[in-house]
Coordinates of C-alpha atoms and ligand atoms in Angstrom, one line a residue:
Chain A
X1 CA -10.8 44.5 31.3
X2 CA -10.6 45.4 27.4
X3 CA -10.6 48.8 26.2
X4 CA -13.5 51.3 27.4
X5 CA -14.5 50.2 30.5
X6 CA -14.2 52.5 33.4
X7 CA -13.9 51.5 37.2
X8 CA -16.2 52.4 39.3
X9 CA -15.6 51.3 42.9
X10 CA -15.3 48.4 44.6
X11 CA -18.8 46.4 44.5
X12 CA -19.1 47.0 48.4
X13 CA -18.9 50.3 48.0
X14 CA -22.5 50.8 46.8
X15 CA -25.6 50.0 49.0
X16 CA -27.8 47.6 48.0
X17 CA -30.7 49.2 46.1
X18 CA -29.0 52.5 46.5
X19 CA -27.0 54.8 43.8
X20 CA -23.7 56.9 43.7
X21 CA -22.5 59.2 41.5
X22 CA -19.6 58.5 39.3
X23 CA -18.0 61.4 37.0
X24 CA -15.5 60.3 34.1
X25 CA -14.5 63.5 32.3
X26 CA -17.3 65.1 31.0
X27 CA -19.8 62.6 31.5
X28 CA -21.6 62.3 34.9
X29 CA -22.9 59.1 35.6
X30 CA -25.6 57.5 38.5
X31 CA -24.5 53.9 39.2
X32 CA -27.0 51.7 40.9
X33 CA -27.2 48.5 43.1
X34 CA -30.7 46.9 43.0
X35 CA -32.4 45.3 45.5
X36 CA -31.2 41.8 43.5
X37 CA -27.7 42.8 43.6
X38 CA -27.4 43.7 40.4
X39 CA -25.8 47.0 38.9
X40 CA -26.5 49.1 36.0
X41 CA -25.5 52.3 35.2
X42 CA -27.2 55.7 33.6
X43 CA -26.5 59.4 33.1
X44 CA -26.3 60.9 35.6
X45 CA -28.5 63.8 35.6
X46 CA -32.3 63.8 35.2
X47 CA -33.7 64.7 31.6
X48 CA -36.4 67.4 33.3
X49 CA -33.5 69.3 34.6
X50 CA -30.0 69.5 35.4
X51 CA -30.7 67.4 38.8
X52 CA -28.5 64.8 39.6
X53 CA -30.2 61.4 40.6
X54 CA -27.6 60.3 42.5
X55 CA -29.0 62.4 45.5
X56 CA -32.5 60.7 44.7
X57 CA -34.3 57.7 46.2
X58 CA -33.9 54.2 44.7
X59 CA -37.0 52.0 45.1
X60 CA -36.7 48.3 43.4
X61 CA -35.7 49.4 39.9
X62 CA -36.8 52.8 39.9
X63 CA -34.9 55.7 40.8
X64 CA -37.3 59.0 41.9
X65 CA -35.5 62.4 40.8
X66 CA -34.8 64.1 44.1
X67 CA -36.2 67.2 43.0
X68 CA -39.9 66.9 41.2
X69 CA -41.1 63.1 41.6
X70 CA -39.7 62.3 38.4
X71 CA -38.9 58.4 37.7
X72 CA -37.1 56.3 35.7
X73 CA -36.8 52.5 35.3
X74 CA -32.7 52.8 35.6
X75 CA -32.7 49.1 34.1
X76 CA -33.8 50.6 31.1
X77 CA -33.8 54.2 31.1
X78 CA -37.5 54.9 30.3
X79 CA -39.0 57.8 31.9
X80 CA -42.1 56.2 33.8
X81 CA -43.2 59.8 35.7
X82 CA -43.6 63.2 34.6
X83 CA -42.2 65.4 34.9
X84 CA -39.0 63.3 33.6
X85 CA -40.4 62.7 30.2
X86 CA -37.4 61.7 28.2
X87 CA -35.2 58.6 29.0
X88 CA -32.5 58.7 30.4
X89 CA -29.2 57.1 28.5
X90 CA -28.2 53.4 30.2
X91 CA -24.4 51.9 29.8
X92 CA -23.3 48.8 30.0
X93 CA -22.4 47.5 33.3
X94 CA -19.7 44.5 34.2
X95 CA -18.5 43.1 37.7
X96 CA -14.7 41.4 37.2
X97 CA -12.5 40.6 40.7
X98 CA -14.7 41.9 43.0
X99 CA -14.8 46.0 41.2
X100 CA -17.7 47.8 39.2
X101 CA -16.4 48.8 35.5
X102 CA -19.0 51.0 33.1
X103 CA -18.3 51.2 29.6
X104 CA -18.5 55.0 28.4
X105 CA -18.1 55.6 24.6
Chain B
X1 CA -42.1 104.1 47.5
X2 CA -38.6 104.8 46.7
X3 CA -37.3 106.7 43.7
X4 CA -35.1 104.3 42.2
X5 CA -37.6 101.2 42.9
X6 CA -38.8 100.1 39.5
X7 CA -42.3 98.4 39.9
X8 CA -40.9 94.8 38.8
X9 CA -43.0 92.6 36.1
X10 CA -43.9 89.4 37.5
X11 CA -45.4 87.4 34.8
X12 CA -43.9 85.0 33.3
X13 CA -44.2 86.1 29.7
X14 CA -42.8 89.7 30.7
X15 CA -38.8 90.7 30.2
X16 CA -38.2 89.4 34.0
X17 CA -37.8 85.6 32.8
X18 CA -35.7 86.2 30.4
X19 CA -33.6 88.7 32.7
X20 CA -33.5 85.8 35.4
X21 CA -32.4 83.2 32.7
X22 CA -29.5 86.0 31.8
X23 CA -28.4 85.8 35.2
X24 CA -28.0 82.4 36.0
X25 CA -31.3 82.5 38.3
X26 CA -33.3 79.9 36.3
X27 CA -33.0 76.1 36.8
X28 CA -30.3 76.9 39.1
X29 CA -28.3 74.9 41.4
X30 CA -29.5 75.8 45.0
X31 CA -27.8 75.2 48.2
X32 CA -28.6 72.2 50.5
X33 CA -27.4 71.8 54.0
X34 CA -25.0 68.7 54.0
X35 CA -26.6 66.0 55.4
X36 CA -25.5 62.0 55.5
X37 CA -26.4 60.1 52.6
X38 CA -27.7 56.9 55.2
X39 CA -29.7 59.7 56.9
X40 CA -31.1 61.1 53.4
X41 CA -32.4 57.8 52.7
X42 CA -34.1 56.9 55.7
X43 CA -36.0 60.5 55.6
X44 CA -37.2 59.9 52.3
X45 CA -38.6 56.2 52.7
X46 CA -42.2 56.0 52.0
X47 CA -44.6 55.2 53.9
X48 CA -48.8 54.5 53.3
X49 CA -50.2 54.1 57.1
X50 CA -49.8 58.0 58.2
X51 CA -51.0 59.2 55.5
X52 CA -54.3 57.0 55.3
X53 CA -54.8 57.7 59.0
X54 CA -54.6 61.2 58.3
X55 CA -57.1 61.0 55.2
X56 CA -59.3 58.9 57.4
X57 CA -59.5 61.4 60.2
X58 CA -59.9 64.6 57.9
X59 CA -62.7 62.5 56.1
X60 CA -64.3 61.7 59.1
X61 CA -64.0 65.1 60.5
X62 CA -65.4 66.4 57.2
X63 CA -68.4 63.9 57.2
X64 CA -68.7 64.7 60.8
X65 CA -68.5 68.6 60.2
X66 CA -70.9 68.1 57.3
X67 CA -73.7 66.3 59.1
X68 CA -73.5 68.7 62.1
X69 CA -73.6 72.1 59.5
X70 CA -77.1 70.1 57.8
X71 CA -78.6 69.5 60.9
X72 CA -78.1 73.3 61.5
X73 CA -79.4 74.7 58.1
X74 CA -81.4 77.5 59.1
X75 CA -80.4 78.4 62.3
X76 CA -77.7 80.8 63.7
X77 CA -75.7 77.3 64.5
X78 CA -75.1 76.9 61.0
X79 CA -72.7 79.6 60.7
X80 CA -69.8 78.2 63.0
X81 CA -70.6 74.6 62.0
X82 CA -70.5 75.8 58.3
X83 CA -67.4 77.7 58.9
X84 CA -65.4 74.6 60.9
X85 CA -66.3 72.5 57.6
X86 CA -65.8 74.9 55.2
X87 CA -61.8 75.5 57.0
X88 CA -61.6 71.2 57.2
X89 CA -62.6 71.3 53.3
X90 CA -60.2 73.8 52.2
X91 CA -57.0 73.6 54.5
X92 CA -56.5 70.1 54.4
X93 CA -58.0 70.3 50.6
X94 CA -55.2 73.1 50.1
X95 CA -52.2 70.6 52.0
X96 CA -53.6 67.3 50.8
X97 CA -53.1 68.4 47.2
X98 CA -49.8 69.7 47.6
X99 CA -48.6 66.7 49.4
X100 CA -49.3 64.5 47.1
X101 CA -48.9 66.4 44.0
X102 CA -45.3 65.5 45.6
X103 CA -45.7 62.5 45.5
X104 CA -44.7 61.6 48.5
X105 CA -47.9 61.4 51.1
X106 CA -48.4 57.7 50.3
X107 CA -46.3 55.0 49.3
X108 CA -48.8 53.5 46.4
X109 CA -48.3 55.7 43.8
X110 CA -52.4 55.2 42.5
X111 CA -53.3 56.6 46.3
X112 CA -51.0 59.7 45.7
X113 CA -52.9 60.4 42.4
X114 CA -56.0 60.0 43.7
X115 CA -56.3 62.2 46.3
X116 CA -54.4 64.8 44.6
X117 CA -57.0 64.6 41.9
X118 CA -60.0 64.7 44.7
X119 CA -57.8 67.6 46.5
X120 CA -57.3 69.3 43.3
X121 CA -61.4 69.6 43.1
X122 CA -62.1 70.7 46.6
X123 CA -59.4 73.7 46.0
X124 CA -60.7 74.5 42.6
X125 CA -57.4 74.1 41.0
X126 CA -56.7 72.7 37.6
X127 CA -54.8 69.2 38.1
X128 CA -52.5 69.2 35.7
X129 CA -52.1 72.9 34.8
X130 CA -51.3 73.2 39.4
X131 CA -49.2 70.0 39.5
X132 CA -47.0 72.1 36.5
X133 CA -46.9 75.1 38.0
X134 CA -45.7 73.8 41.4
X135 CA -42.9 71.8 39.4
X136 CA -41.9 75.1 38.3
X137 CA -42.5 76.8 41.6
X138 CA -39.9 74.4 43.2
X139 CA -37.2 74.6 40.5
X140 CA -37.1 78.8 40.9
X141 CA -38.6 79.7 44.2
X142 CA -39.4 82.8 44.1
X143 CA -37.8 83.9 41.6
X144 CA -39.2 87.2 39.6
X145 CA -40.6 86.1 36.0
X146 CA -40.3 82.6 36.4
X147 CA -42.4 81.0 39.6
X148 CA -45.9 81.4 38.9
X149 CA -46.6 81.1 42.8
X150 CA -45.3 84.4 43.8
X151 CA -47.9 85.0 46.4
X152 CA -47.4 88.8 46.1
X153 CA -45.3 91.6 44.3
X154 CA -43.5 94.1 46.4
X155 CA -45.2 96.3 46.4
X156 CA -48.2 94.1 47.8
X157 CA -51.8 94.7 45.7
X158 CA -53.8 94.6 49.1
X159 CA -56.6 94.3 47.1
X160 CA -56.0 90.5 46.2
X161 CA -54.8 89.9 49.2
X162 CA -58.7 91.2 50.6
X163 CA -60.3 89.2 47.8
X164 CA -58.1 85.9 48.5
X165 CA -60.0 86.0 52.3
X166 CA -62.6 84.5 50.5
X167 CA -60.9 82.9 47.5
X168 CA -62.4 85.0 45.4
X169 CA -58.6 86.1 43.3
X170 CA -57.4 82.9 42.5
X171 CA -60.9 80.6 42.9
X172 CA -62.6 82.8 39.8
X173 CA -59.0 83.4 38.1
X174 CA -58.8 79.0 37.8
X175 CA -62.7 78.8 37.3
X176 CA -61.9 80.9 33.9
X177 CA -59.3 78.8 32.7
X178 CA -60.9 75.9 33.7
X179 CA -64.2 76.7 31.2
X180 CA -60.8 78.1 29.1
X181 CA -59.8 74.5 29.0
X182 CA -63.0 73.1 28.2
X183 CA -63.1 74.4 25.1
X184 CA -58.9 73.7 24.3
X185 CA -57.5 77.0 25.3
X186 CA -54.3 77.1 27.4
X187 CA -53.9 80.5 29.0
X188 CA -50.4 82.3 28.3
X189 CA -49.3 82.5 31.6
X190 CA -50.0 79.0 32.2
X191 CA -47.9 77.9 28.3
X192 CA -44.8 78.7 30.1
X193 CA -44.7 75.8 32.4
X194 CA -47.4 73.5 31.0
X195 CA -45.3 71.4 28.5
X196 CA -48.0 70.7 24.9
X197 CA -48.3 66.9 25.9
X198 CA -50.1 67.8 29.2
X199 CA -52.9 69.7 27.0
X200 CA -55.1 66.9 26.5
X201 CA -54.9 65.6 30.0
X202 CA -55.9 69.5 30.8
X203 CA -58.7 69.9 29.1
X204 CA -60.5 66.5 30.0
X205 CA -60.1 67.4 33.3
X206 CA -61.5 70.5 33.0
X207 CA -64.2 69.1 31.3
X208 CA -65.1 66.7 34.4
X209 CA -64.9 69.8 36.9
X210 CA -67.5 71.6 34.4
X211 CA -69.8 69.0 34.4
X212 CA -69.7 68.5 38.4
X213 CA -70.4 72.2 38.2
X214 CA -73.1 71.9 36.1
X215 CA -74.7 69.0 37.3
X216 CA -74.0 70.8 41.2
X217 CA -76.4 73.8 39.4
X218 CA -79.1 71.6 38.5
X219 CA -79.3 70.1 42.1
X220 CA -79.5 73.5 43.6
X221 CA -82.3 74.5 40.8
X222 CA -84.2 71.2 41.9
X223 CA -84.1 71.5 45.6
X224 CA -84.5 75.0 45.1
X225 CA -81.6 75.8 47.4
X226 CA -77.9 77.1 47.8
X227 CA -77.2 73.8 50.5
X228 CA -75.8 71.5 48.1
X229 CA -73.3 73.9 46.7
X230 CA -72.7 75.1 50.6
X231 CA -71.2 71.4 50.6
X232 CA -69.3 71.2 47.1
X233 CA -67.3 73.9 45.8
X234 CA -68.8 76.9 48.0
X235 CA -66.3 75.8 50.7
X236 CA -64.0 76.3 48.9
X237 CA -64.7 80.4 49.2
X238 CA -65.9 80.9 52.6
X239 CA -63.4 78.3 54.1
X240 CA -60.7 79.3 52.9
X241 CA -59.0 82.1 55.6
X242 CA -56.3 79.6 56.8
X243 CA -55.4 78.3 53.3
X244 CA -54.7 82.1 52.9
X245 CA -52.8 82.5 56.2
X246 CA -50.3 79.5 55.9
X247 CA -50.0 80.8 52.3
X248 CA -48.6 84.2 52.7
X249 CA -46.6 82.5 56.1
X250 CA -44.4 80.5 53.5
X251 CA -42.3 83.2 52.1
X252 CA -43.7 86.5 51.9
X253 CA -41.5 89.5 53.2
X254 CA -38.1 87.4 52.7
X255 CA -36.3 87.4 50.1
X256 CA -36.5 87.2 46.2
X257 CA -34.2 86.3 43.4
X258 CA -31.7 84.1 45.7
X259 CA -30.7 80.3 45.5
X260 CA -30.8 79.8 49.4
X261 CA -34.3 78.8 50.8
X262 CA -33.0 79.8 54.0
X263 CA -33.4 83.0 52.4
X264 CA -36.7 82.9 50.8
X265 CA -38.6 80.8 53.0
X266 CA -39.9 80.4 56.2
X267 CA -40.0 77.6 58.5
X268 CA -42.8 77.8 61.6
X269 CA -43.4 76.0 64.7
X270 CA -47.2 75.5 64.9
X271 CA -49.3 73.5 67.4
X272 CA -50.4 70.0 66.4
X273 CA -54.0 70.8 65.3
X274 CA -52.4 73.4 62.4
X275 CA -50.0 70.6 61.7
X276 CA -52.3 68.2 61.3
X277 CA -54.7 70.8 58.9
X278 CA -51.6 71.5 57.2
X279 CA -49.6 68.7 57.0
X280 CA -46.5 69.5 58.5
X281 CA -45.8 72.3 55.4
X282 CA -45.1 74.8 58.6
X283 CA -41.2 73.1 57.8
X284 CA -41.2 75.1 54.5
X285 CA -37.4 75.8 54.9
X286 CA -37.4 72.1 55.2
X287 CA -39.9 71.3 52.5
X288 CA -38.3 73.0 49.7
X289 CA -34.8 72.2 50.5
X290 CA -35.4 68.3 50.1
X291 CA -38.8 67.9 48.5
X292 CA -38.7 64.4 48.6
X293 CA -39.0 63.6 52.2
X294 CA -42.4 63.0 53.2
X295 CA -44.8 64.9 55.5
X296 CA -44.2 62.5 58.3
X297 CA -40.6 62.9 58.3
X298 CA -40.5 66.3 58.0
X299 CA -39.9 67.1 62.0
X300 CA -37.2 65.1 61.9
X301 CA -35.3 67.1 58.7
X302 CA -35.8 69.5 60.4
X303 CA -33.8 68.1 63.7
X304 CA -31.1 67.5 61.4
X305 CA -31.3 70.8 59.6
X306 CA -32.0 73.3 62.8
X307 CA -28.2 74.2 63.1
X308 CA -28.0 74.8 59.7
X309 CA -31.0 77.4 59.1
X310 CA -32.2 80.9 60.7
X311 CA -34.7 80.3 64.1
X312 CA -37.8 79.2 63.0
X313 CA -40.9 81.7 63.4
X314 CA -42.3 80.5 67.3
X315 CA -45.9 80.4 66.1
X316 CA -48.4 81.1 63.3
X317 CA -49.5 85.1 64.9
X318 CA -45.9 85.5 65.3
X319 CA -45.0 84.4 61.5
X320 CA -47.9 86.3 60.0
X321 CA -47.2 89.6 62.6
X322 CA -43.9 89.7 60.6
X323 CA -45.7 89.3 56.7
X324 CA -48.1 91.5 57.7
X325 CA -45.2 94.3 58.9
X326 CA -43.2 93.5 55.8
X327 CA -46.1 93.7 53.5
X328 CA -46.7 97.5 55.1
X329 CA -43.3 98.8 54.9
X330 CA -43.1 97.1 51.2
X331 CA -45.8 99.4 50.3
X332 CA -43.4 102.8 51.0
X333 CA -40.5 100.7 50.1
X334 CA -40.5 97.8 47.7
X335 CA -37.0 96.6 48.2
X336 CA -37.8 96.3 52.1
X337 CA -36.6 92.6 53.2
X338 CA -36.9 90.6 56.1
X339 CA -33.0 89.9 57.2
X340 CA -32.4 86.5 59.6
X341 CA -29.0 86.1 61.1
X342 CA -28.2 82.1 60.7
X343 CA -27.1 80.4 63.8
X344 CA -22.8 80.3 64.4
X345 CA -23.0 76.2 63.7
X346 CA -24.5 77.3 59.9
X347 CA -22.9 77.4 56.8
X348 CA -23.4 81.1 55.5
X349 CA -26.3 82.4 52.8
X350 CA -25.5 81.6 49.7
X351 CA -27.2 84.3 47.5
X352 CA -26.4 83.5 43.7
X353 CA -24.4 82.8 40.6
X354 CA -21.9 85.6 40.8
X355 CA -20.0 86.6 37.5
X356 CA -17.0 83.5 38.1
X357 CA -19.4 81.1 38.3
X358 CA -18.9 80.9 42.0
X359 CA -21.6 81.1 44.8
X360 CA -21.5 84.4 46.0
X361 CA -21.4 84.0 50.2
X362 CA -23.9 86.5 52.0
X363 CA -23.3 85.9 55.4
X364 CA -23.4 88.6 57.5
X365 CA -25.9 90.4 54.8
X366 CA -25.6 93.8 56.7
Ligands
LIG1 S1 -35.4 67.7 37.9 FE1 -35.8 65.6 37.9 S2 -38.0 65.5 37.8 FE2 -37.5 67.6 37.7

C-alpha cells in the first residue's frame, strides 16, 4: 500500500451493513460495510454533536446518529436528516489481501 | 426553604446555561450501560407493523369514543364518554408525537412524519419549534439552563402544576407562540434551540394550525355550538390529566445537573392499557439512555439493562406517591432529592465531569 493509507481491520471484521469505529491519532473515523459489501469510510462523529456514529444504526447506505435521528448518506457524506445538517467528511476507502486501508491526510 | 438555597434560573437565556457550559454539563458525554454491539443492533431494527396496529387501534378507539360522546351530547353520559375521548386524544396524542418525533415508531420514514405532524396538532405543540426542543431535551436532560423540558423548578410553582390539570400552562403558553409564529416571531426562549433554517418551516406551520383554528371558530359560530371544538383542540384541555401524570412520573424529584439517567430518570412498570396509551415511554431510564430503540423493543432493553439500573417504580400511584412527596418537601427544601441505591451487578452513578476530566463515580451517594 503506498504512503497514507491506514489499516483498518481485516475485511471480516466488519458486519455486513454495519460500522465500527476506527481512531488514528487525532482523527476518529466510522468505517462501514454496506449491505453490497462495499466499504467506505467517514468521520467519525456526527456534525449535530460530538456523538459518535459508530454506536448508530446502519440501514442500506445510511447511517442514523444514535443519539437524535440524525442521517447521513455515509457514501457521500450529505446530511439527509436534521438535526445532522452539515456533512459529514468521506475518505477514501481500498481493500488489498483481504485488509481494509483508509487514506487520512 | 433553606438558607443557603438560591432559587435557581431555569431559562435558557438566564446565567445557568452558561454556568452549565462552564462546567462541562452541556453536550456532554453521558454514561451508557455496556451492552453487546449484535444485541444493540437487533433492538434498534425498525419495524412498521406495531406501530400501524397501534395507530389503527387508537384511531378506532378515538372514532369509537367520538361517536359514543355525540350520541350523548346533552345528557349526563356525555361527561365520562367525553372524558374517555378527550384522555384517548391527548395521551396517545402526547406519546404518538414523541415517538415519532424520534423517529423510530415506524420504519417508513414519510409515516413517522406524518403522524408526528397530526400528533403535533392534537397536543397543541408547535412541530418544529417541539421536535427542537426535545433534541435539546435529550442532549442535557435535565440539566438547569439548558433543557427546555424541565417539568418543574425546585422549588415546584404548584400553581402550574394546578393549571397543567387542564393544559391550560403549556396549551395557551404554545397557542401564543404559535399566532407568534404566524406573524415571523421566534420567542427567546425557543432561539436557543431552534437553529434560523427551521424559521420558515415554523411559521408555515403555525400558519396551518391558525387557520384550523379559525376555520374550527367559524363551525362553532354556524352550528351555533361548542361540539365541534369538544372534538378538535378542546381535548386537548380537558383530556389531558394522564399526559400530566406520565409527565411529572418521568423525572421529577430525581436528580438534576448529572450525566447518569439512572440518576435523573425514572423507569415504571405500568399495566398494559397505560402502556399501550403511552407507548411503552414508562422505560424512561431506558428511553433516554438509547433513544434509538423503538417503542416495541423497549421491554426488552430493559431486560438487558435491569442489572444495570436502580428498581424500577412498581406502578404508576406508586411513581407519582414519590413526585408528589418530593415535590412537597422541595417546597421547604429545594435541594431535597430522591436517592436510589443501584443493584450489586451495576456499574456505579456516574455523576459528572470532575476537574481531571474524569467521571466523577457516585456510588454509594450517602
Ligand atoms: S448528535 Fe447526531 S443527530 Fe444529534
Amino acid at each position: 500500500m503506498s504512503q497514507g493509507w491506514i489499516e483498518v481491520c481485516e475485511v471480516g471484521e466488519i458486519d455486513e451493513e454495519d460500522v465500527i469505529r476506527f481512531d488514528h491519532g487525532a482523527v476518529s473515523l466510522a468505517v462501514y460495510r454496506s449491505d453490497k459489501d462495499k466499504y467506505y469510510a467517514t468521520d467519525g462523529f456526527c456534525t449535530h454533536e460530538r456523538v459518535h456514529l459508530s454506536d448508530g444504526l446502519v440501514m442500506g447506505s445510511v447511517i442514523e446518529c444514535p443519539k437524535h435521528n440524525g442521517r447521513f448518506d455515509y457514501t457521500t457524506g450529505a446530511a439527509k436528516k436534521t438535526p445532522a445538517c452539515e456533512a459529514l467528511k468521506t475518505y477514501p476507502v481500498q481493500i488489498e489481501a483481504g485488509k481494509v486501508y483508509v487514506q487520512i491526510d | 426553604m433553606s438558607a443557603s438555597h438560591q432559587k435557581r434560573d431555569y431559562s435558557l437565556s438566564g446565567p445557568e446555561g452558561k454556568l452549565a457550559q462552564e462546567r462541562g454539563l452541556a453536550s456532554a458525554e453521558w454514561y451508557a450501560t455496556p451492552i453487546p454491539r449484535k444485541r444493540m443492533k437487533e433492538l434498534m431494527q425498525r419495524r412498521n407493523g406495531p406501530a400501524i396496529r397501534d395507530t389503527v387501534i387508537w384511531l378506532s378507539l378515538l372514532i369509537g369514543f367520538g361517536y359514543l360522546a355525540y350520541l350523548s351530547w346533552g345528557t349526563w353520559w356525555a361527561l365520562p364518554a367525553f372524558l374517555a375521548y378527550g384522555i384517548l386524544y391527548s395521551s396517545p396524542g402526547d406519546s404518538r408525537w414523541h415517538e415519532c418525533g424520534h423517529g423510530t415508531a415506524f420504519k417508513t420514514p414519510w409515516m413517522n412524519e406524518w403522524v408526528y405532524q397530526f400528533a403535533s396538532f392534537l397536543v397543541l405543540r408547535p412541530a418544529t419549534p417541539w421536535r427542537w426542543s426535545h433534541t435539546r431535551h435529550h442532549t442535557d436532560t435535565y440539566i438547569v439552563g439548558r433543557d427546555p423540558e424541565i417539568a418543574q423548578p425546585r422549588p415546584p410553582v404548584w400553581k402550574i402544576i394546578m393549571l397543567e390539570i387542564m393544559h391550560l400552562y403549556a396549551g395557551p403558553r404554545d397557542i401564543k407562540r404559535m399566532f407568534m409564529h404566524c406573524f415571523g416571531i421566534i420567542d427567546k426562549g425557543e432561539k436557543e434551540y431552534i437553529p434560523p433554517a427551521e424559521y420558515r418551516k415554523t411559521f408555515w406551520e403555525s400558519r396551518v394550525y391558525v387557520l384550523i383554528f379559525a376555520a374550527l371558530i367559524a363551525t362553532c359560530i354556524y352550528t351555533s355550538s361548542i361540539l365541534p371544538a369538544m372534538f378538535i383542540v378542546l381535548p386537548s384541555f380537558y383530556g389531558s390529566i394522564l399526559v400530566l401524570v406520565f409527565g411529572l412520573t418521568q423525572h421529577v424529584g430525581l436528580n438534576e445537573d448529572v450525566l447518569d439517567h439512572r440518576l435523573n430518570t425514572r423507569t415504571i412498570y405500568m399495566n398494559p392499557v397505560f402502556r399501550f396509551l403511552y407507548w411503552n415511554m414508562n422505560y424512561h431510564i431506558e428511553h433516554h439512555m438509547f433513544p434509538m430503540v423503538p417503542y416495541h423493543a423497549l421491554p426488552k432493553l430493559h431486560a438487558e439493562m435491569k442489572a444495570d439500573c436502580p428498581p424500577p417504580s412498581p406502578g404508576l400511584a406508586s411513581a407519582f406517591k414519590d413526585v408528589v412527596t418530593a415535590l412537597l418537601k422541595q417546597r421547604k427544601d429545594p435541594t431535597y432529592t430522591i436517592e436510589r441505591e443501584l443493584p450489586a451487578t451495576a456499574q456505579p452513578y456516574l455523576v459528572g465531569p470532575t476537574t481531571n476530566g474524569g467521571m466523577k463515580d457516585v456510588a454509594g451517594m450517602d
